Coordinates of C-alpha atoms and ligand atoms in Angstrom, one line a residue:
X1 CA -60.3 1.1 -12.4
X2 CA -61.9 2.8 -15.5
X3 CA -59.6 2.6 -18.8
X4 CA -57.3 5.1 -19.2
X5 CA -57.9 7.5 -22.7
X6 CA -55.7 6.3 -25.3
X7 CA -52.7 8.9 -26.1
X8 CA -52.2 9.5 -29.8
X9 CA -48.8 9.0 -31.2
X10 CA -47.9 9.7 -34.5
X11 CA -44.6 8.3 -36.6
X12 CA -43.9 9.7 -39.8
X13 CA -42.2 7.1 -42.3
X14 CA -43.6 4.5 -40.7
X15 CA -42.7 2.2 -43.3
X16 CA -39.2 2.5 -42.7
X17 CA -36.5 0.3 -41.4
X18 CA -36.9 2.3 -38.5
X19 CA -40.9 2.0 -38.2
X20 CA -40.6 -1.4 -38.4
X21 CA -38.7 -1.6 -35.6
X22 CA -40.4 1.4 -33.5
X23 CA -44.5 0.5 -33.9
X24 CA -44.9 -3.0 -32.2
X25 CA -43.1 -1.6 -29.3
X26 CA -45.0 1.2 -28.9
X27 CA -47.9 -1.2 -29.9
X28 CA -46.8 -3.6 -26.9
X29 CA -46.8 -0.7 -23.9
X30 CA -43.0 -0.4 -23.9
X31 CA -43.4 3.2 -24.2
X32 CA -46.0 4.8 -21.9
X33 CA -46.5 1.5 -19.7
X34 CA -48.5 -1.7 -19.5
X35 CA -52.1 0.3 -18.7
X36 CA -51.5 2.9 -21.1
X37 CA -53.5 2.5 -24.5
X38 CA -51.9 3.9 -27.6
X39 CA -53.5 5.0 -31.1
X40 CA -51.1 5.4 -33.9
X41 CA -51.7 7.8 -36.8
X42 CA -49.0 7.0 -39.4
X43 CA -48.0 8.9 -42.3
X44 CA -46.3 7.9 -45.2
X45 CA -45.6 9.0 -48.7
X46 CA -47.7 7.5 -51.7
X47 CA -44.6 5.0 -52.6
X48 CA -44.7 3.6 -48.9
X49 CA -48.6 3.0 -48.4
X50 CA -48.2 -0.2 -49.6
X51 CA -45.5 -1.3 -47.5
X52 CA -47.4 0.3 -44.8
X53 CA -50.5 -1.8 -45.5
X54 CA -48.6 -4.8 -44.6
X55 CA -47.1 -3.5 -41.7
X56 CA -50.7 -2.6 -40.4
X57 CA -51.9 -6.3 -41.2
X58 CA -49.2 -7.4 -38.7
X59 CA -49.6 -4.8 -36.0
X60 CA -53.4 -6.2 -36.5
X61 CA -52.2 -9.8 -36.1
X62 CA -50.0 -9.3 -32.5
X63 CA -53.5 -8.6 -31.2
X64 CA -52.2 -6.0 -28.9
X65 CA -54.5 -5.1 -25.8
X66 CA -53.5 -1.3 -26.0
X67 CA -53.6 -0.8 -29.3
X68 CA -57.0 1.1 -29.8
X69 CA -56.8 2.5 -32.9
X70 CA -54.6 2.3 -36.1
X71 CA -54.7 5.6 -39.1
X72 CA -52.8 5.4 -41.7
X73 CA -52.5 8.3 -43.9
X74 CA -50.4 10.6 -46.6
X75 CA -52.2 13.6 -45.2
X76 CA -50.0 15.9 -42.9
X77 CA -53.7 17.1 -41.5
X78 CA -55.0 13.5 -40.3
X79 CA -51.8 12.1 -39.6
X80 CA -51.3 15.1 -36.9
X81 CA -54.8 15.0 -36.1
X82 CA -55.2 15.0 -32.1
X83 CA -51.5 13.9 -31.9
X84 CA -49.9 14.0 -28.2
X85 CA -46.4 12.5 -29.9
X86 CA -45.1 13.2 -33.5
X87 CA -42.1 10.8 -34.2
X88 CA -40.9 12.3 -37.0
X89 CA -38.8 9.8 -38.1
X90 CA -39.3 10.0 -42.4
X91 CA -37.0 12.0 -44.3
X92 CA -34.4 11.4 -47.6
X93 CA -30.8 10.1 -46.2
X94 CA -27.9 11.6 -48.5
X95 CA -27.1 10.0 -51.3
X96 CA -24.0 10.3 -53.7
X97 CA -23.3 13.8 -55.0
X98 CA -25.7 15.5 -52.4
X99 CA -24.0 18.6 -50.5
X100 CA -25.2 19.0 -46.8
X101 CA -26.4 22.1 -47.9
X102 CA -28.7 20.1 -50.3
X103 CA -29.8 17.4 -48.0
X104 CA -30.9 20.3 -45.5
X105 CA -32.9 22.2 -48.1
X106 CA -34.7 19.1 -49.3
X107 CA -35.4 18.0 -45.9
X108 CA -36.2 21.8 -44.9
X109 CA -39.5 21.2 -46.9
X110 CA -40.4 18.1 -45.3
X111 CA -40.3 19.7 -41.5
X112 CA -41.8 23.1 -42.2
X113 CA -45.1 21.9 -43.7
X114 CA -44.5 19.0 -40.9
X115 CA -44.3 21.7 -38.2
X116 CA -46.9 23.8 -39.6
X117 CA -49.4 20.9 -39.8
X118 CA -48.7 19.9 -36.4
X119 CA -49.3 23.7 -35.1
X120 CA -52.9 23.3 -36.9
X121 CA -53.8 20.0 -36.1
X122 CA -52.0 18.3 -32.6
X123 CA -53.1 17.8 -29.6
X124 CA -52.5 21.0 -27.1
X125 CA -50.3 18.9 -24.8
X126 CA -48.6 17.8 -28.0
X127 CA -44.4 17.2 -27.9
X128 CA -42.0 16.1 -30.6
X129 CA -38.7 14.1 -31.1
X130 CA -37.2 14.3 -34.6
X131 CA -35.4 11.0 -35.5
X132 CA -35.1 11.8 -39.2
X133 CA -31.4 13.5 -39.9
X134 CA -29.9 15.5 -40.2
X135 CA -31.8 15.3 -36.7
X136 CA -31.0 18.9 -35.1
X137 CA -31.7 21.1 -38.0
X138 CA -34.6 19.7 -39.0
X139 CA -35.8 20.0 -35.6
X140 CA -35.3 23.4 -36.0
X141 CA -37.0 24.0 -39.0
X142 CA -40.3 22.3 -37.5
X143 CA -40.0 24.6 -34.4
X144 CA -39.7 27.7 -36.5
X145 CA -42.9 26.9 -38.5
X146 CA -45.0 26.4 -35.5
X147 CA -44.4 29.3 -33.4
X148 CA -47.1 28.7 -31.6
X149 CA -46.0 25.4 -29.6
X150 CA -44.0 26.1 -27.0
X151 CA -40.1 25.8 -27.8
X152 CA -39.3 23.5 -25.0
X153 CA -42.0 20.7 -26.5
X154 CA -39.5 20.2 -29.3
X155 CA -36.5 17.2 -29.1
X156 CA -34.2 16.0 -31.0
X157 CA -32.5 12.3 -30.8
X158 CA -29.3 12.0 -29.3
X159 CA -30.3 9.3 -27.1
X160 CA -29.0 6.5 -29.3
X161 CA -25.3 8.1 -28.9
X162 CA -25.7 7.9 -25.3
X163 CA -26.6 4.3 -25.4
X164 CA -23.5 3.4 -27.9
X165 CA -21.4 5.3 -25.6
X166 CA -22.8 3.8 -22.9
X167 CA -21.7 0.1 -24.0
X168 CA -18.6 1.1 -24.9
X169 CA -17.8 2.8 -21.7
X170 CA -19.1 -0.5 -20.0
X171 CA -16.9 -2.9 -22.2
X172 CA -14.1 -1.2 -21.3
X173 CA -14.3 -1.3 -17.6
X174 CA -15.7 -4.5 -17.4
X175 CA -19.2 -3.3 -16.2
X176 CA -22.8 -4.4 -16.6
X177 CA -24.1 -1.0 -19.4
X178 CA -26.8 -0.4 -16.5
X179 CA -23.5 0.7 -14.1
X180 CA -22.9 3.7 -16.7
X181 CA -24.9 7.0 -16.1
X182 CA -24.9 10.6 -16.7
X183 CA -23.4 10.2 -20.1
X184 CA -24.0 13.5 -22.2
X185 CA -24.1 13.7 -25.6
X186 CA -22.9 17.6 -26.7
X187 CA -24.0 19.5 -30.1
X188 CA -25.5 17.9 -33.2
X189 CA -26.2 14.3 -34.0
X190 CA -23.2 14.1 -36.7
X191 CA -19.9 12.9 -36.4
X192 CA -18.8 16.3 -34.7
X193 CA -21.0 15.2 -31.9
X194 CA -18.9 15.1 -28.0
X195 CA -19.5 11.8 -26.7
X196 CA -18.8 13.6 -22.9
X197 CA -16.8 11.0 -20.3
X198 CA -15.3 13.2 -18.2
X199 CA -18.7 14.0 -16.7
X200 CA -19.9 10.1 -16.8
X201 CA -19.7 7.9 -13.9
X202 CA -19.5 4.0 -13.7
X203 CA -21.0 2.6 -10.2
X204 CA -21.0 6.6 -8.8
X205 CA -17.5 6.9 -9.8
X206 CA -16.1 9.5 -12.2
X207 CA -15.3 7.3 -15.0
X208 CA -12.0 8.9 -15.5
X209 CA -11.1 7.2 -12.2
X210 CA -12.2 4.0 -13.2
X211 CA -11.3 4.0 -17.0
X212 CA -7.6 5.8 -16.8
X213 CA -7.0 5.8 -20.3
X214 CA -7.0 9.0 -21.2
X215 CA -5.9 8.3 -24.8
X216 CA -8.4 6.0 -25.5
X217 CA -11.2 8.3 -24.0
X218 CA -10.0 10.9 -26.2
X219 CA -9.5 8.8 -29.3
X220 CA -10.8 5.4 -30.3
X221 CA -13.7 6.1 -27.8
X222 CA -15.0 9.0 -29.3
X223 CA -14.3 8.0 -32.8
X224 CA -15.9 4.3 -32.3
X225 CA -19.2 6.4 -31.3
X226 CA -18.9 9.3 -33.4
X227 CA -18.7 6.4 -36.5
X228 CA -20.9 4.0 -35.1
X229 CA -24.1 4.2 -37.5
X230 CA -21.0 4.1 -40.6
X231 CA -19.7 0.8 -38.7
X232 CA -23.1 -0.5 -38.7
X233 CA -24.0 0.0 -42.7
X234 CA -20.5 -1.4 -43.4
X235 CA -21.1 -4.6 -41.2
X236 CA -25.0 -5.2 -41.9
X237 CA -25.3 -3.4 -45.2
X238 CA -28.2 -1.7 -43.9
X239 CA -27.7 1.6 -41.5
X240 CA -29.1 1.4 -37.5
X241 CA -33.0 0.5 -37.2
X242 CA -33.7 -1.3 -33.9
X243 CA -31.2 0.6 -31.9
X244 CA -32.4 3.9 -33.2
X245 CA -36.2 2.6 -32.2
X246 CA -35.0 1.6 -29.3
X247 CA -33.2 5.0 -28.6
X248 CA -36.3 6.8 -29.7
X249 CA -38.9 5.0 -26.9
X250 CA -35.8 5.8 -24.6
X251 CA -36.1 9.4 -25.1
X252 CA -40.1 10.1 -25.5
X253 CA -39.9 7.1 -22.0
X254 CA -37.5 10.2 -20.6
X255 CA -39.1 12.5 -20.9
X256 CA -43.0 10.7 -20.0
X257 CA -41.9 8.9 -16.8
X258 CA -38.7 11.3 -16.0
X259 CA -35.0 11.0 -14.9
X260 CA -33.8 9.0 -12.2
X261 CA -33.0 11.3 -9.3
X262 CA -28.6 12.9 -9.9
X263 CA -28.8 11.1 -13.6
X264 CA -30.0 12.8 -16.9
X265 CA -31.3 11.4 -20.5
X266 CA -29.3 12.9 -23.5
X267 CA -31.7 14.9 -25.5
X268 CA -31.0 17.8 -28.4
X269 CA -33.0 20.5 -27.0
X270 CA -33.6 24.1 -27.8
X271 CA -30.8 26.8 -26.4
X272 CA -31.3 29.3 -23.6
X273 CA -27.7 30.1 -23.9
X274 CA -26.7 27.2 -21.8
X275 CA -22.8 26.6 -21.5
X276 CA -22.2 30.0 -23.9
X277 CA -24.6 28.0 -26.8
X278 CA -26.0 30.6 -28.9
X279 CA -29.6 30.6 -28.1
X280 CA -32.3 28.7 -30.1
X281 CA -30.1 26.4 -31.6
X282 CA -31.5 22.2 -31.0
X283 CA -28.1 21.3 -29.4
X284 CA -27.3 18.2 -27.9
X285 CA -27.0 18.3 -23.3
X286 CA -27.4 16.4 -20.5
X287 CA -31.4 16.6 -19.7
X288 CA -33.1 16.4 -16.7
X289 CA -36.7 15.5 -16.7
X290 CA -39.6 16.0 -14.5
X291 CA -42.1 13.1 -16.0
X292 CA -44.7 15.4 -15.9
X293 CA -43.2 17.0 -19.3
X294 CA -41.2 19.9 -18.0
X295 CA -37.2 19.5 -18.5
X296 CA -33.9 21.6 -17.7
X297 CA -30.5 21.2 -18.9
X298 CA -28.3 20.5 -16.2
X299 CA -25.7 23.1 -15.8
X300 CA -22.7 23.8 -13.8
X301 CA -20.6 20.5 -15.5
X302 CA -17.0 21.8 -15.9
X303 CA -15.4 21.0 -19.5
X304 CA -11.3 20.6 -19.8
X305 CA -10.0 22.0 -22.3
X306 CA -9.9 19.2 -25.4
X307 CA -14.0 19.1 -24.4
X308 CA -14.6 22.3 -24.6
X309 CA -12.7 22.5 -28.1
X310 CA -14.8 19.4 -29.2
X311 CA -17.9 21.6 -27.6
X312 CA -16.5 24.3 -30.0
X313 CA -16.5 22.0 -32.9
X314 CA -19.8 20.8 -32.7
X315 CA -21.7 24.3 -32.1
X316 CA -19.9 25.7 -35.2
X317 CA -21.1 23.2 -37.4
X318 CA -25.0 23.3 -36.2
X319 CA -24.6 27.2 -36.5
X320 CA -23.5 26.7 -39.9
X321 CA -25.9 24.3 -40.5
X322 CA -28.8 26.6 -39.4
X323 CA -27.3 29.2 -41.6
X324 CA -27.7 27.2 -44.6
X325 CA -31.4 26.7 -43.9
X326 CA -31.8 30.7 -42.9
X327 CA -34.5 30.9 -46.1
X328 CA -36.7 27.8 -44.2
X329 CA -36.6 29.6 -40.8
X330 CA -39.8 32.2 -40.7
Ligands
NAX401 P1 -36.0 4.3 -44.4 O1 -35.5 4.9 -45.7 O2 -36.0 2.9 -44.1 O3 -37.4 4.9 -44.1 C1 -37.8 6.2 -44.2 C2 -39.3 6.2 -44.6 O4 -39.7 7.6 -44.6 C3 -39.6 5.6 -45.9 O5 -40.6 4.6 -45.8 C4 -40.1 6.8 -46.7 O6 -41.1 6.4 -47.6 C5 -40.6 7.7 -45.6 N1 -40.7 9.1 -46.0 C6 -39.8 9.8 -46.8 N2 -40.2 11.1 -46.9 C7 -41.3 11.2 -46.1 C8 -42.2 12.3 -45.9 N3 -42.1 13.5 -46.4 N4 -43.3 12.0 -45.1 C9 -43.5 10.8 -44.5 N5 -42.7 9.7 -44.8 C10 -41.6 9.9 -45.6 O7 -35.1 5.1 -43.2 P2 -34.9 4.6 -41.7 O8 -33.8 3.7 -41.6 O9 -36.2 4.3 -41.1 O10 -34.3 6.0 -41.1 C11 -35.2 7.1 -41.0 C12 -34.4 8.4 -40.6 O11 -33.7 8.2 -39.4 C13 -33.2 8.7 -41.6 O12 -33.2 10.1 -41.8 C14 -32.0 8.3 -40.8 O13 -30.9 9.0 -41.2 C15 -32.4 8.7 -39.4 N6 -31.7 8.1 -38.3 C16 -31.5 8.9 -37.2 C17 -30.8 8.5 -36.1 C18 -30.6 9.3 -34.9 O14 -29.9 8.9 -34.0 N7 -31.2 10.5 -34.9 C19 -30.2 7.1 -36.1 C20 -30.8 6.2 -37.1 C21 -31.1 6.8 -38.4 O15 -29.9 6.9 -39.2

């Protein structure tokens, strides 16, 4: 069988904690399968190239088969250049004495030039998933300033909240993680997000029937996922970097090979109005995918009432988030 054309991915702050962690998978096939070759264009500022040049010397020395091609690049125009997959993971965490209306404005002009480059340059298949935070928003801004890519190409990572949930689901009831499905993550990737177990299910089961607690559903559940990436900093001193590459080849994996038949990914998508969301916001729901690229949000999930306050919660804040960045949105 002839070799297949390599797809072109690109990851922006590739010389991250994150990058470091996301490359040599992607490098290894664990992202588009064991016959798929990859090139990576990479993009960094001018303080990380050097960094970068060292993690290129030991992509160089795994030797890996499907790795055709390495670029590595400060230009927005080469680093998009062709691009199937922009993992746009680089941006500047909050520090001290930065307002969130700060961090979004300094991130706002990162993802407009980053959406506008990748309107000019990508491929015409090309699709998206915004790591960097705060995840939604920016998301948003990179949509806005490429009009011309379809709105549905565009995703946002909420994937590694599933997963935390996920384990902590599992612990609880005693269950291998892969026993846990249809987990939805609802809203923004912040700590208003709605870790969503009413709609779960453990073995097929509703995992309210198997996991009775109510109280601790409602509390130490959604507050142990809501602060995971906090917990992690405190405990390793660094925040999340393998989990959140790892959540990241889960979501582009979702959406490239699809959703199993009855389960969904969790994936910040843009709003048709779904579940009363006002349209065009990147809000976090239950995805289903086709593998062949196309994707719907699942609808008719009921919500009692304490989820569709914490629904309430989380909308409000990306609506006021996307108000604060009204002057980046064309
Ligand atoms: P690092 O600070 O280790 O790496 C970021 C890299 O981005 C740096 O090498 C920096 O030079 C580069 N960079 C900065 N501005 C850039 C630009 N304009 N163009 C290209 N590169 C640029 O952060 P890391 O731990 O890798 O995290 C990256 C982002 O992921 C952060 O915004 C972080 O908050 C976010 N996260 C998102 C998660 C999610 O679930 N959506 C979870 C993990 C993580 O917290």
């Amino acid at each position: 069988m002839a070799a297949k054309n390599p797809i072109h991915v690109t990851v922006t702050g590739a010389a991250g904690q994150i990058g470091y962690a996301l490359l040599f998978r992607i490098a290894s096939g664990a992202l588009f399968g064991p016959d798929q070759p990859v090139v990576l264009r990479l993009l960094e500022i001018e303080p990380g190239m050097k960094a970068l040049e060292g993690v290129v010397m030991e992509l160089d020395d795994c030797a890996f088969p499907l790795l055709a091609d390495i670029e590595t690049t400060t230009d927005l125009n080469v680093a998009f250049n062709g691009t199937s997959w922009a993992l746009l993971v680089g941006s500047i965490p909050r520090k001290a004495g930065m307002e969130r209306g700060d961090l979004l404005t300094v991130n706002g002009g990162i993802f407009g030039p980053q959406g506008q480059a990748i309107a000019n340059n990508a491929a015409s298949n090309v699709r998206v998933l915004v790591v960097g935070n705060p995840c939604n928003t920016n998301c948003l801004i990179a949509r806005s300033n490429a009009p011309e890519i379809p709105a549905d190409r565009w995703f946002a990572m909420t994937r590694l909240d599933e997963n935390r949930a996920k384990s902590q689901l599992a612990q609880k009831a005693g269950v291998p993680v892969a026993s846990v499905t249809n987990l939805a993550i609802w809203g923004n990737h912040s700590a208003t997000q709605f870790p969503d177990s009413t709609n779960a299910r453990i073995d097929g089961r509703p995992a309210t029937e198997v996991i009775t607690d109510t109280e601790w559903l409602q509390g130490d559940f959604l507050t142990t996922v809501q602060k995971r990436g906090a917990a992690i900093i405190e405990a390793r001193g660094l925040s999340s970097a393998a989990s959140a590459a790892n959540a990241a080849i889960d979501s582009v994996a979702a959406v490239h090979h699809g959703t199993a038949p009855g389960d969904w990914t969790s994936l910040a998508v843009v709003s048709h109005g779904e579940y009363g969301v006002p349209e065009g916001l990147q809000f976090g729901f239950p995805v289903a995918t086709d593998g062949k690229g196309g994707w719907t949000v699942v609808e008719g999930l009921t919500h009692d009432e304490f989820a569709t306050e914490r629904i309430r919660i989380t909308t409000e804040e990306l609506v006021g988030e996307r108000d604060d960045v009204a002057d980046l949105l064309p």
